[in-house]
mmCIF file of C-alpha atoms in Angstrom:
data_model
loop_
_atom_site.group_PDB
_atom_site.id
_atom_site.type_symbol
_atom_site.label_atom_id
_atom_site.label_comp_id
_atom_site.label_asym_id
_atom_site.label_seq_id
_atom_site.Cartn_x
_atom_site.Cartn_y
_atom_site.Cartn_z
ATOM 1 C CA UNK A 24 115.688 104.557 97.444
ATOM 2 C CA UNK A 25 116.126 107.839 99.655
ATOM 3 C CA UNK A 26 114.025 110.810 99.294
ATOM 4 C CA UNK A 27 115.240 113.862 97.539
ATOM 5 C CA UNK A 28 117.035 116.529 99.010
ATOM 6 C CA UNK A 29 120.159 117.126 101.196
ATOM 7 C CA UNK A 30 122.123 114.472 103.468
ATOM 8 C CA UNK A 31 124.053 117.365 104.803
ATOM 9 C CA UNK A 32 121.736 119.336 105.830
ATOM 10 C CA UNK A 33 119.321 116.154 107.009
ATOM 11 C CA UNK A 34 116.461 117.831 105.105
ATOM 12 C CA UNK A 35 115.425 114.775 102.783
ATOM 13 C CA UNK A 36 112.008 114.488 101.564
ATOM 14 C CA UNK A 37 109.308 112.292 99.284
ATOM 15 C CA UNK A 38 106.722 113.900 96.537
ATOM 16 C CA UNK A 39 103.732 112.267 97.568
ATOM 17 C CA UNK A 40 102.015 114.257 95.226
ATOM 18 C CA UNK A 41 99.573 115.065 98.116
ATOM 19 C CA UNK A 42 100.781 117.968 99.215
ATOM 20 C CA UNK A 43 102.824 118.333 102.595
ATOM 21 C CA UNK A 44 105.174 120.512 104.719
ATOM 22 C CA UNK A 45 107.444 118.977 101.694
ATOM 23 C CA UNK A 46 106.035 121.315 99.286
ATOM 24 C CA UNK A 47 106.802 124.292 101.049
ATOM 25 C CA UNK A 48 109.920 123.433 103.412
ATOM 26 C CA UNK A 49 111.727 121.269 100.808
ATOM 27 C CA UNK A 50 110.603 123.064 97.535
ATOM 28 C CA UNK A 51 113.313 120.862 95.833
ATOM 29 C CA UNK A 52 110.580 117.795 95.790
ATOM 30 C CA UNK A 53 107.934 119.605 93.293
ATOM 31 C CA UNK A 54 110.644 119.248 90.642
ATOM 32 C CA UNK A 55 110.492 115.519 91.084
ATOM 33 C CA UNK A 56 108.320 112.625 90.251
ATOM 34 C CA UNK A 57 108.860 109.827 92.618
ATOM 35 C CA UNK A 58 106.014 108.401 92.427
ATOM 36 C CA UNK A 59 107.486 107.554 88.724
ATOM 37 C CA UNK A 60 111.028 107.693 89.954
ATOM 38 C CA UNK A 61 109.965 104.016 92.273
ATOM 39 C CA UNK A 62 107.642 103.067 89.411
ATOM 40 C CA UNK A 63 110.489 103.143 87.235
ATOM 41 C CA UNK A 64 112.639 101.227 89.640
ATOM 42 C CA UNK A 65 110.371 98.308 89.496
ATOM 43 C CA UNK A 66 110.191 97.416 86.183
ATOM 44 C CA UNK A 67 114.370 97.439 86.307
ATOM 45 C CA UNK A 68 113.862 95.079 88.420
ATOM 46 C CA UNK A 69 111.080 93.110 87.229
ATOM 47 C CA UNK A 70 113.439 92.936 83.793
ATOM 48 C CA UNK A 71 117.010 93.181 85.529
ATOM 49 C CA UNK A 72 116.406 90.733 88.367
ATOM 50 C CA UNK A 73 113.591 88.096 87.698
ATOM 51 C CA UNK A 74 111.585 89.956 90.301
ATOM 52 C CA UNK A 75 108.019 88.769 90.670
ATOM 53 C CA UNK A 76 105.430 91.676 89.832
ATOM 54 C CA UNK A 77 103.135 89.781 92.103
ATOM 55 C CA UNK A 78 104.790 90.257 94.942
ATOM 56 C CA UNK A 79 105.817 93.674 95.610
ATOM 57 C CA UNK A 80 105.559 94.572 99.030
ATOM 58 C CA UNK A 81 106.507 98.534 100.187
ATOM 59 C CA UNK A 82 107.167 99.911 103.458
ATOM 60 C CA UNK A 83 108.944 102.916 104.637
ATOM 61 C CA UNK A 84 109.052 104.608 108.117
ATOM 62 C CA UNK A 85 107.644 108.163 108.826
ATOM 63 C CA UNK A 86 107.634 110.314 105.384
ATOM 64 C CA UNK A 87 108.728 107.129 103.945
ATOM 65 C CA UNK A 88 105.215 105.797 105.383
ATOM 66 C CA UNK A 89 103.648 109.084 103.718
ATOM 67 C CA UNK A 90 105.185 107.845 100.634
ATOM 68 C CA UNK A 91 103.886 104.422 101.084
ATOM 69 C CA UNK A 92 100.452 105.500 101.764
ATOM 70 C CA UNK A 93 100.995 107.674 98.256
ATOM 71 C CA UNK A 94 101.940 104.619 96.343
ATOM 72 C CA UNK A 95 99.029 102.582 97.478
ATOM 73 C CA UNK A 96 96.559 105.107 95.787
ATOM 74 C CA UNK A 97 98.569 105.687 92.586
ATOM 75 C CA UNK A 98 100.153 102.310 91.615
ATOM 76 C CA UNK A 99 97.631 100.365 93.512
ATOM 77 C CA UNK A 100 97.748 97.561 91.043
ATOM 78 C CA UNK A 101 101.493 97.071 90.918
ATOM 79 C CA UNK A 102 101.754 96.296 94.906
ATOM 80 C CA UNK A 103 100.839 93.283 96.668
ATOM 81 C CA UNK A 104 100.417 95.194 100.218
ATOM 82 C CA UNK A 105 101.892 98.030 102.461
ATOM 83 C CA UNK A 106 103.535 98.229 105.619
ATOM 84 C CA UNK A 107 103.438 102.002 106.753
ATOM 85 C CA UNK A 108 105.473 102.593 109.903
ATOM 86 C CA UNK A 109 105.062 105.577 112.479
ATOM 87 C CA UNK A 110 102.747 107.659 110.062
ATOM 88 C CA UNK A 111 98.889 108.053 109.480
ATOM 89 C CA UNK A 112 96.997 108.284 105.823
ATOM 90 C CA UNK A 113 96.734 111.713 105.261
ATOM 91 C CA UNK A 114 93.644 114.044 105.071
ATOM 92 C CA UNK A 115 93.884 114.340 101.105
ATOM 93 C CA UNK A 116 93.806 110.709 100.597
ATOM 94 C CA UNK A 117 90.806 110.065 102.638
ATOM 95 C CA UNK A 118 88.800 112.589 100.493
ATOM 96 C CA UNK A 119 90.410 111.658 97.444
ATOM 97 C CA UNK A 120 91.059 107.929 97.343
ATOM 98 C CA UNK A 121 88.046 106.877 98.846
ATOM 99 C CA UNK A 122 87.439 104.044 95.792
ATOM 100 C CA UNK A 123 90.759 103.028 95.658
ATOM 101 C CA UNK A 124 91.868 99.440 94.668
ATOM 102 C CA UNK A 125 91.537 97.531 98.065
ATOM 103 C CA UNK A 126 95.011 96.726 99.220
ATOM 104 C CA UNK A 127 96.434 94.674 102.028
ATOM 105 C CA UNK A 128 97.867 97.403 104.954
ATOM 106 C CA UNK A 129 99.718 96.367 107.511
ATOM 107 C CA UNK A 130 100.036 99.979 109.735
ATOM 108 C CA UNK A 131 102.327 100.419 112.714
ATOM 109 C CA UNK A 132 101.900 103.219 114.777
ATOM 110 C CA UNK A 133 102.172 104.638 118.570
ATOM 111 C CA UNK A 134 100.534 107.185 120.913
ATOM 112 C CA UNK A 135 104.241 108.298 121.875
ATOM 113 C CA UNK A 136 105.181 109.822 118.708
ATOM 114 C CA UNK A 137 105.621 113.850 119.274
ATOM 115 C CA UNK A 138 105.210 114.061 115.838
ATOM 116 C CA UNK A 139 102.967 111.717 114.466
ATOM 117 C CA UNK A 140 100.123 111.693 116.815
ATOM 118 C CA UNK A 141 97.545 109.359 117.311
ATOM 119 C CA UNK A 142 95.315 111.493 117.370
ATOM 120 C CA UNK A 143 96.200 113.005 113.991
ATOM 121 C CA UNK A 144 96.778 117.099 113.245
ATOM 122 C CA UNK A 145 95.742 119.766 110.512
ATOM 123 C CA UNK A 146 99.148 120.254 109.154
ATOM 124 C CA UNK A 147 100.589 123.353 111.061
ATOM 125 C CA UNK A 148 104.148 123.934 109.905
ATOM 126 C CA UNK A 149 105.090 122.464 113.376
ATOM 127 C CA UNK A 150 103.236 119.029 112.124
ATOM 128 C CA UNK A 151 104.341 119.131 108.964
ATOM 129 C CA UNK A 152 101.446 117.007 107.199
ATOM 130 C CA UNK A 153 98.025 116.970 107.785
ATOM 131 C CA UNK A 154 96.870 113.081 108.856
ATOM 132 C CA UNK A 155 94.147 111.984 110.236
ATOM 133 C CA UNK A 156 93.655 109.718 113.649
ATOM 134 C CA UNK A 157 94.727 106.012 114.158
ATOM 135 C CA UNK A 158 90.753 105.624 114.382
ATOM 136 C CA UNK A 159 90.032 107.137 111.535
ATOM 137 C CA UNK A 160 93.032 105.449 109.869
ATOM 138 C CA UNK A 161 91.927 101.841 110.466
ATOM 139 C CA UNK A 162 87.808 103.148 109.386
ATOM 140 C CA UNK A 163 89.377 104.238 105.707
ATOM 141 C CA UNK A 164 90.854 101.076 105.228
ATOM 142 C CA UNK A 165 88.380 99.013 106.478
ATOM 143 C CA UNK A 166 85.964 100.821 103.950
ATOM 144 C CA UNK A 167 88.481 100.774 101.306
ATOM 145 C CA UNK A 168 89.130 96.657 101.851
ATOM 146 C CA UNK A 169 85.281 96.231 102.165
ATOM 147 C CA UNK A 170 85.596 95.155 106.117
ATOM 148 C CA UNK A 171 82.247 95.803 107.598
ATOM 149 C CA UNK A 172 82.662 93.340 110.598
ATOM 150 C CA UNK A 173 83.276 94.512 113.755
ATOM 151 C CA UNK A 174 86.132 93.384 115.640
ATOM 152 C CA UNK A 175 86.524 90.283 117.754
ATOM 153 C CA UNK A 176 88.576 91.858 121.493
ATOM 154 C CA UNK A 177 90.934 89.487 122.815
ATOM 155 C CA UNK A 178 92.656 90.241 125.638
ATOM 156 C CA UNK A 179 96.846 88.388 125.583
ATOM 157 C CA UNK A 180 98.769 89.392 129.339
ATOM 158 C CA UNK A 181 98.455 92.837 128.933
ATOM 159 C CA UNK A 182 97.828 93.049 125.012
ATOM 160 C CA UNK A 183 94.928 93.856 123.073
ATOM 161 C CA UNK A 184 94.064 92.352 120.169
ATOM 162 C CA UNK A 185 90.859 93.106 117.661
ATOM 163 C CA UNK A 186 90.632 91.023 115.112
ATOM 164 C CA UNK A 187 88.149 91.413 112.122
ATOM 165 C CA UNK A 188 86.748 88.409 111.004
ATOM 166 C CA UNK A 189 84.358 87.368 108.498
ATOM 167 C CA UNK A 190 86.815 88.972 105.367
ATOM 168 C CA UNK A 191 88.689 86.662 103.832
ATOM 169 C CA UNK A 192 92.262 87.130 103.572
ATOM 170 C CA UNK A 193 94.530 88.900 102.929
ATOM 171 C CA UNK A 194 91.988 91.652 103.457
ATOM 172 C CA UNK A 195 91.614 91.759 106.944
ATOM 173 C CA UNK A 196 93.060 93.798 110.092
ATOM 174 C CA UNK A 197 94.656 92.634 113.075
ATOM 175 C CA UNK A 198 94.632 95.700 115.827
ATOM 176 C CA UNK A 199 97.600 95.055 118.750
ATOM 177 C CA UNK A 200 97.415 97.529 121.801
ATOM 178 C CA UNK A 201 99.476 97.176 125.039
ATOM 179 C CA UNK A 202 101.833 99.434 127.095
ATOM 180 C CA UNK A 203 105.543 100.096 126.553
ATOM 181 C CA UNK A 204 107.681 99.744 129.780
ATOM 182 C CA UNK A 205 107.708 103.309 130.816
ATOM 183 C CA UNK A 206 103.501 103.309 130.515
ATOM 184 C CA UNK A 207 103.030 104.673 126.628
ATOM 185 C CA UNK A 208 100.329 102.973 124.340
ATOM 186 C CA UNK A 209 101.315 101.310 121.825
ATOM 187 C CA UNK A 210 99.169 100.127 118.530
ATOM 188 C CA UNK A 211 99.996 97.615 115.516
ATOM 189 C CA UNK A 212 97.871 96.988 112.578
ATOM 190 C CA UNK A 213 98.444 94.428 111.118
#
């Protein structure tokens, strides 16, 4: 589905329900419930189209990752992972949804990002949402998947991987690091 708001003027946004720039630069989004809106989407197609409710797998790329990150925390038990791309869990989860359900993540992310960074930000109306770091990031899900190994460094011609071992799967993390061509880092959870 696409967010609400306006194709023409490219201003198209999710209700998390966690509060963002959203709230305030798309004021259009408090009106609507889409955390319900994608609920509701499922069971048409769990009735409509034979879909498996055991296998629902959700992904979406910058606010869509936002949204993802949302939908872990409240429909947790309707979703059989999450594949975030180019966005960090946001400060409110982390203080919120500290017991949430533990879910398969599979996060990819960058350093190069001008506006996702790494590093994470408070939310300034030039960041839009307040997330916290890639660090920080992988510690909340290891806590919420009960990962307390640490991870095994391998090093693959000129990639990193950190794999944490010891959790039995599917709740595990799988860290790759390595360079793009012109000399950014690049990360992928997996």
């Amino acid at each position: 589905p696409v967010a609400t708001g306006s194709f023409e003027k490219k201003s198209l946004a999710w209700n998390t329900r966690y509060g963002s720039f959203a709230n305030t630069a798309f004021p259009e989004t408090e009106k609507v419930d889409d955390v319900g809106f994608i609920s509701y989407l499922m069971d048409l197609f769990f009735y409509n189209m034979n879909m498996d409710p055991d296998r629902v797998y959700v992904t979406g790329t910058s606010l869509g990752g936002a949204m993802t990150y949302a939908l872990s925390c409240y429909i947790p038990e309707r979703l059989a992972a999450i594949a975030p791309v180019i966005m960090q869990v946001s400060t409110k989860i982390i203080n919120e949804f500290q017991k949430a359900k533990p879910l398969p993540a599979m996060i990819i992310t960058g350093t190069a990002d001008p506006l996702v960074s790494a590093a994470g930000n408070d939310g300034t109306e030039r960041e839009m949402l307040s997330i916290v770091s890639t660090e920080t990031n992988i510690a909340y899900w290891k806590s919420r998947n009960d990962i307390s190994s640490n991870p095994v460094v391998t090093v693959l011609d000129d990639k990193v991987t950190e794999i944490f071992k010891g959790v039995p799967a599917p709740s595990h993390i799988i860290k790759y690091s390595w360079k793009s061509l012109n000399g950014d880092d690049l990360t992928w959870l997996k």
